PDB file of C-alpha atoms in Angstrom:
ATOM      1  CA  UNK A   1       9.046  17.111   8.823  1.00  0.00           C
ATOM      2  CA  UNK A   2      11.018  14.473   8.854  1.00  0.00           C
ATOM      3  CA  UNK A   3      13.658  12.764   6.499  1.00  0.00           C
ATOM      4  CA  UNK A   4      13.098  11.573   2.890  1.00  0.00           C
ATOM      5  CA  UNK A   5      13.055   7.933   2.556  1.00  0.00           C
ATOM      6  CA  UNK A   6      14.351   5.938  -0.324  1.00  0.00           C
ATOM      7  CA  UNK A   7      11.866   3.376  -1.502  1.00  0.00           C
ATOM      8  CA  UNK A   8      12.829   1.830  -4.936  1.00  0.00           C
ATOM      9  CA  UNK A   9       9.502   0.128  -6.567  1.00  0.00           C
ATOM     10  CA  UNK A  10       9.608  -3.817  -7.415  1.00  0.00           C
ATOM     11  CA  UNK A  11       6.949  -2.732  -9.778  1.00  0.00           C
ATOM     12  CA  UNK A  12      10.290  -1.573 -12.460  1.00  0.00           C
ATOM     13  CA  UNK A  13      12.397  -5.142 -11.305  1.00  0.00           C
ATOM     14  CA  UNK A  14      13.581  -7.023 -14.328  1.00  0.00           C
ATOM     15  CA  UNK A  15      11.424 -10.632 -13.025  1.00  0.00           C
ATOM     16  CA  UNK A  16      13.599 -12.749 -14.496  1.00  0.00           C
ATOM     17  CA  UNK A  17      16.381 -11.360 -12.480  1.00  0.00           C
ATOM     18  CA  UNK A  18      14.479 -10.573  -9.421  1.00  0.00           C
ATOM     19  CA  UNK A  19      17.598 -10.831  -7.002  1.00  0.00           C
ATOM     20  CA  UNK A  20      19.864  -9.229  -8.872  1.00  0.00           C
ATOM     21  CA  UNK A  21      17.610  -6.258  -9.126  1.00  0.00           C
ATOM     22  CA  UNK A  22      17.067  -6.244  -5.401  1.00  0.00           C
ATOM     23  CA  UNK A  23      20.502  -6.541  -4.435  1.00  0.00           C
ATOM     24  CA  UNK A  24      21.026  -3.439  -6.513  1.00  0.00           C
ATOM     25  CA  UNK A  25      18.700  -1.632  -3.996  1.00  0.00           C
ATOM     26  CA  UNK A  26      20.187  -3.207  -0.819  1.00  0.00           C
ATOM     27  CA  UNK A  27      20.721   0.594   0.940  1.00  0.00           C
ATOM     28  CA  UNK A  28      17.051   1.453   0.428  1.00  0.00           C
ATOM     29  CA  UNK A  29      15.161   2.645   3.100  1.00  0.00           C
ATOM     30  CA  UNK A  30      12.559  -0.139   2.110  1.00  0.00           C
ATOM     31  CA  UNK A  31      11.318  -2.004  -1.078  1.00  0.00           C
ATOM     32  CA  UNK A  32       7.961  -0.757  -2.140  1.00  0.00           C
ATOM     33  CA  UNK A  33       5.741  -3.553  -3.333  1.00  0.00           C
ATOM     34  CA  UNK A  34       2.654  -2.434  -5.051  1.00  0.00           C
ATOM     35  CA  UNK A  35      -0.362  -5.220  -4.679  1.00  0.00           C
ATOM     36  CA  UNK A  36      -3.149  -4.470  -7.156  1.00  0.00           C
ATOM     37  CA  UNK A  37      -6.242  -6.267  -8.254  1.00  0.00           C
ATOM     38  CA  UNK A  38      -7.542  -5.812 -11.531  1.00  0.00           C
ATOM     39  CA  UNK A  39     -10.727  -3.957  -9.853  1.00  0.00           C
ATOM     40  CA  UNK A  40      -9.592  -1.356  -7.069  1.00  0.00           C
ATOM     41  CA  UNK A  41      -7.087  -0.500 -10.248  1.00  0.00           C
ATOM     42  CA  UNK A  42      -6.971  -1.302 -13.561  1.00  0.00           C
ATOM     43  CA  UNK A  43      -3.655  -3.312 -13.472  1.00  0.00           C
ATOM     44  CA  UNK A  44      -3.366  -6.834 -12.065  1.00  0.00           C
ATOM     45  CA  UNK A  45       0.453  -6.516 -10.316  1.00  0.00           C
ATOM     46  CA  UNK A  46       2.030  -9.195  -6.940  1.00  0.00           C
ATOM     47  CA  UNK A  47       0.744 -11.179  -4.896  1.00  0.00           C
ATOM     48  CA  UNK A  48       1.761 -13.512  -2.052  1.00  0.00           C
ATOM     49  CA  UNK A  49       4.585 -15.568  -3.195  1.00  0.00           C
ATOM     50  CA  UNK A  50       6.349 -12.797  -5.366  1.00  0.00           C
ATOM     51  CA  UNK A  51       6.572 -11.151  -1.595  1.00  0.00           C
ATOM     52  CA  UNK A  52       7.568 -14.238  -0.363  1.00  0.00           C
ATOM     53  CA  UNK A  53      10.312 -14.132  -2.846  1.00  0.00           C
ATOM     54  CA  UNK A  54      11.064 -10.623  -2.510  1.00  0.00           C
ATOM     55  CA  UNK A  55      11.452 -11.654   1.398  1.00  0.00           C
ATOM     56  CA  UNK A  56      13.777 -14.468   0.602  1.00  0.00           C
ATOM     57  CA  UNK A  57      15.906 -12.257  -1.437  1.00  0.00           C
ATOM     58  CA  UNK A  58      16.443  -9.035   0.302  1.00  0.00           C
ATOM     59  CA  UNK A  59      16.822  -7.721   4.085  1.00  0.00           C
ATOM     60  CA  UNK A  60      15.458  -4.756   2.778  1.00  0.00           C
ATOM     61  CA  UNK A  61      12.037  -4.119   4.914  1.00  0.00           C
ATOM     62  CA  UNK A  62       9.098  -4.536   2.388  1.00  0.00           C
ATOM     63  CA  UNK A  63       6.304  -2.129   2.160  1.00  0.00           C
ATOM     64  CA  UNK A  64       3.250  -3.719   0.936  1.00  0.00           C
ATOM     65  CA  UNK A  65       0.846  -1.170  -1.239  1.00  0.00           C
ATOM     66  CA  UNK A  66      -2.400  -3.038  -1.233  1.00  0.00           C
ATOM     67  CA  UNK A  67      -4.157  -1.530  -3.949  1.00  0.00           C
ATOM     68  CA  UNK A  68      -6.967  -3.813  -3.435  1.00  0.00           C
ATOM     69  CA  UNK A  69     -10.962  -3.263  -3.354  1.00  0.00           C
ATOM     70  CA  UNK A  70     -10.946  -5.322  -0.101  1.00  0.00           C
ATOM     71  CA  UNK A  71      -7.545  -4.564   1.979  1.00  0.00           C
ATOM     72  CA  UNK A  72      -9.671  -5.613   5.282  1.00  0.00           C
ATOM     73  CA  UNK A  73     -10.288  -9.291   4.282  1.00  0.00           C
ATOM     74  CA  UNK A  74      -6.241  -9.427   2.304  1.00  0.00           C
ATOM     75  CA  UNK A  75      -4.098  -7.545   5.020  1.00  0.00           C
ATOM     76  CA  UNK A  76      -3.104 -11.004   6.468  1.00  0.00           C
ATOM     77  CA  UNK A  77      -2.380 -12.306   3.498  1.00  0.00           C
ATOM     78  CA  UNK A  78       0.455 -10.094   3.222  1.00  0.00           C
ATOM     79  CA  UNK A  79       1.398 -10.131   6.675  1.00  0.00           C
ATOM     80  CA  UNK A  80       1.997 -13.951   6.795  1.00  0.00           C
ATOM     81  CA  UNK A  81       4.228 -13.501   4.090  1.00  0.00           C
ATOM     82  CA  UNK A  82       6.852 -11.067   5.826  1.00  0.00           C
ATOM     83  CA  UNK A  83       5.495  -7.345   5.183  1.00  0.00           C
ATOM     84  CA  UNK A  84       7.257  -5.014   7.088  1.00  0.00           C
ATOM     85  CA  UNK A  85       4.658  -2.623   6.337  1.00  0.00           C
ATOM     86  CA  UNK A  86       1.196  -2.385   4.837  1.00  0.00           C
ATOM     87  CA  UNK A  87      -0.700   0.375   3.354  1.00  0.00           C
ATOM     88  CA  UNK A  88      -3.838   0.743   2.668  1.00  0.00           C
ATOM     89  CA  UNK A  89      -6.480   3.209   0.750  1.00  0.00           C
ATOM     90  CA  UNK A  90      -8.582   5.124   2.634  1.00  0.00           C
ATOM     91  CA  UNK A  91     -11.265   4.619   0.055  1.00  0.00           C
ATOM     92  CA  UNK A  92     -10.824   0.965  -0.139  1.00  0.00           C
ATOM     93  CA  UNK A  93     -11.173   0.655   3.327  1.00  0.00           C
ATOM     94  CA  UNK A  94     -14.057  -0.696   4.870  1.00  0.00           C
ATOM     95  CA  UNK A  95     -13.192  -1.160   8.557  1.00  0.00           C
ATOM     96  CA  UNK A  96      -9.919   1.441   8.616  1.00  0.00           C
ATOM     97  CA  UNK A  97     -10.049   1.699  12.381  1.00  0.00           C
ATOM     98  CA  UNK A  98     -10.205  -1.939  13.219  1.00  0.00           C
ATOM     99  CA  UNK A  99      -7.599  -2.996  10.129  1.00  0.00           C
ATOM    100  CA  UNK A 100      -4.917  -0.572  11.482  1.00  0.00           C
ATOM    101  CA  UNK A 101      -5.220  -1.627  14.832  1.00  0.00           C
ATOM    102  CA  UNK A 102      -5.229  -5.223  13.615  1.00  0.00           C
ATOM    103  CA  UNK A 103      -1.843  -4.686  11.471  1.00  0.00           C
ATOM    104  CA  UNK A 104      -0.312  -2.617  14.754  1.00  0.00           C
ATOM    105  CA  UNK A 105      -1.345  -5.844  17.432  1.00  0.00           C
ATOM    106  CA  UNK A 106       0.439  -8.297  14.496  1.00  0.00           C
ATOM    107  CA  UNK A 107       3.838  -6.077  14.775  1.00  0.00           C
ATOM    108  CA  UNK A 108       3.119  -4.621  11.141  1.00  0.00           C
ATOM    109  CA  UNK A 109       3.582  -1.176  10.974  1.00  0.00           C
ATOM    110  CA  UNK A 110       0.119   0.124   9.306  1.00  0.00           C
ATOM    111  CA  UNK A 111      -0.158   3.345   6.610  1.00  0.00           C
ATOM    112  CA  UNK A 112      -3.229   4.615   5.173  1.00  0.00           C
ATOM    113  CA  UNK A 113      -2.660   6.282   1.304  1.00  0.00           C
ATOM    114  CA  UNK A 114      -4.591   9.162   0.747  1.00  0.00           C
ATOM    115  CA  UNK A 115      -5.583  10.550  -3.006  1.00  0.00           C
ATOM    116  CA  UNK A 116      -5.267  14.246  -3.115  1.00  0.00           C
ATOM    117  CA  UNK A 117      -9.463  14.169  -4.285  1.00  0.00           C
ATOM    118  CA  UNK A 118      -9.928  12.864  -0.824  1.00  0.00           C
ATOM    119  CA  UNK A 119     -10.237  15.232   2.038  1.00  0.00           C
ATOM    120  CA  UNK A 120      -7.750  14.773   4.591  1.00  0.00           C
ATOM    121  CA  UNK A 121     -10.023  15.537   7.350  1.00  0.00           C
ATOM    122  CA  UNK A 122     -11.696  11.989   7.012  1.00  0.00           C
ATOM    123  CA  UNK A 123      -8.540  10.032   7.688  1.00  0.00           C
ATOM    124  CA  UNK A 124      -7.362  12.569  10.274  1.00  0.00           C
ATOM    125  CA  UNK A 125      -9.142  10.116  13.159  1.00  0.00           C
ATOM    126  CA  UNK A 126      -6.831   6.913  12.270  1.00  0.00           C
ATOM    127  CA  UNK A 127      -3.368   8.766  12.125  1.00  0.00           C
ATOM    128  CA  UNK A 128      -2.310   7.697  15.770  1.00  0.00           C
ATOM    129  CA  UNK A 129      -2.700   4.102  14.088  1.00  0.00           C
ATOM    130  CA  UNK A 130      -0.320   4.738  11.141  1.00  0.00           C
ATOM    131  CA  UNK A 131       3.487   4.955  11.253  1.00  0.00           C
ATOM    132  CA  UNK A 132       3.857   5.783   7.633  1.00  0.00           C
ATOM    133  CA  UNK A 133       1.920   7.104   5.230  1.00  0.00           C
ATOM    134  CA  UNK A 134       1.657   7.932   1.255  1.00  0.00           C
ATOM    135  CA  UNK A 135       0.074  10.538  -1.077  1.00  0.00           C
ATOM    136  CA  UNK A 136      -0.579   9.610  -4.104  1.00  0.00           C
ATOM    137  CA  UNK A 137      -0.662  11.819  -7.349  1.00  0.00           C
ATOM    138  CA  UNK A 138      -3.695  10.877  -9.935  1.00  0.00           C
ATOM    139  CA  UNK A 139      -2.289   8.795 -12.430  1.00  0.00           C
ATOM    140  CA  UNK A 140      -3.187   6.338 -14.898  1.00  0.00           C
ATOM    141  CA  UNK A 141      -2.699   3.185 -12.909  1.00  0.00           C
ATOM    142  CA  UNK A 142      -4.972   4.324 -10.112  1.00  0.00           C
ATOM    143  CA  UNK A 143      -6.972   7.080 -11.364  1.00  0.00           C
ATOM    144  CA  UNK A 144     -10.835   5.399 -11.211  1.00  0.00           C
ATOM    145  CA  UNK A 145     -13.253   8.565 -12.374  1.00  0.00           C
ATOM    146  CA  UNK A 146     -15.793   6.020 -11.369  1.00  0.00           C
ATOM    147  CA  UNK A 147     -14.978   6.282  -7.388  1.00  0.00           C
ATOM    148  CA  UNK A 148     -14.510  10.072  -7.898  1.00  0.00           C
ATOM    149  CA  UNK A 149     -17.975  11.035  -9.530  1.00  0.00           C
ATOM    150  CA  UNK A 150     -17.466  14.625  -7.619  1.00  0.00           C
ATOM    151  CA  UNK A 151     -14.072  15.184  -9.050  1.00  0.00           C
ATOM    152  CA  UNK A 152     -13.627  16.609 -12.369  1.00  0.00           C
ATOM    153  CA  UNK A 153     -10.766  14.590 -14.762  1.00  0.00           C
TER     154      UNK A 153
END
């Protein structure tokens, strides 16, 4: 196994003081930078330019948590604007193959976030594609019951 990694979240950032915040983190590992969309979860976070900014402000590499219902079509979006890294959800993905691949030709180093409801076998294929990965505990920001009719609450 390897080592732990220290990722602070720009999700608890003070906004207004957005560099000050990440200069506080400047020995992290890397910044993580959750994306979400209002559908895929519940809460509307980041997008583009706040990573642009984040970018701007830190040398910190940035991992980009797309917690998106269509991480396919928005990887780029994220990539133009300086992610180090981008994860996606398994169950979000459409394509997972060809978007890890695409991430890994563009220099991006790709991860795939798996729910514990989720059996790991299905993403077992695509883990020569990732170089980081995430597990994510149900909580309230993700947790859809919807996507997870087989999965008691």
């Amino acid at each position: 196994m390897g080592s732990i990694k220290i990722a602070p979240s720009v999700l608890s950032a003070d906004m207004a003081n957005l560099k000050g915040e990440l200069d506080k983190i400047a020995g992290a590992d890397f910044v993580h930078f959750d994306v979400m969309d209002g559908h895929f979860t519940g809460n509307l976070t980041f997008g583009v330019d706040i990573l642009k900014a984040v970018k701007r402000s830190t040398d910190v590499p940035v991992d980009a948590h797309l917690m998106v219902s269509n991480p396919d079509e928005t990887v780029d979006w994220y990539a133009d604007a300086g992610a180090d890294m981008i994860t996606v959800h398994y169950e979000a993905s459409t394509h997972l193959h060809r978007t890890l691949t695409h991430l890994q030709q563009r220099g991006v180093k790709a991860g795939v976030v798996l729910n514990p409801c989720h059996a790991r076998l299905r993403a077992r294929k695509h883990h020569r594609r990732c170089r980081h990965g995430a597990a994510h505990e149900r909580g309230p920001w993700l947790w859809r019951p919807e996507l997870y009719p087989w999965h008691s609450a």
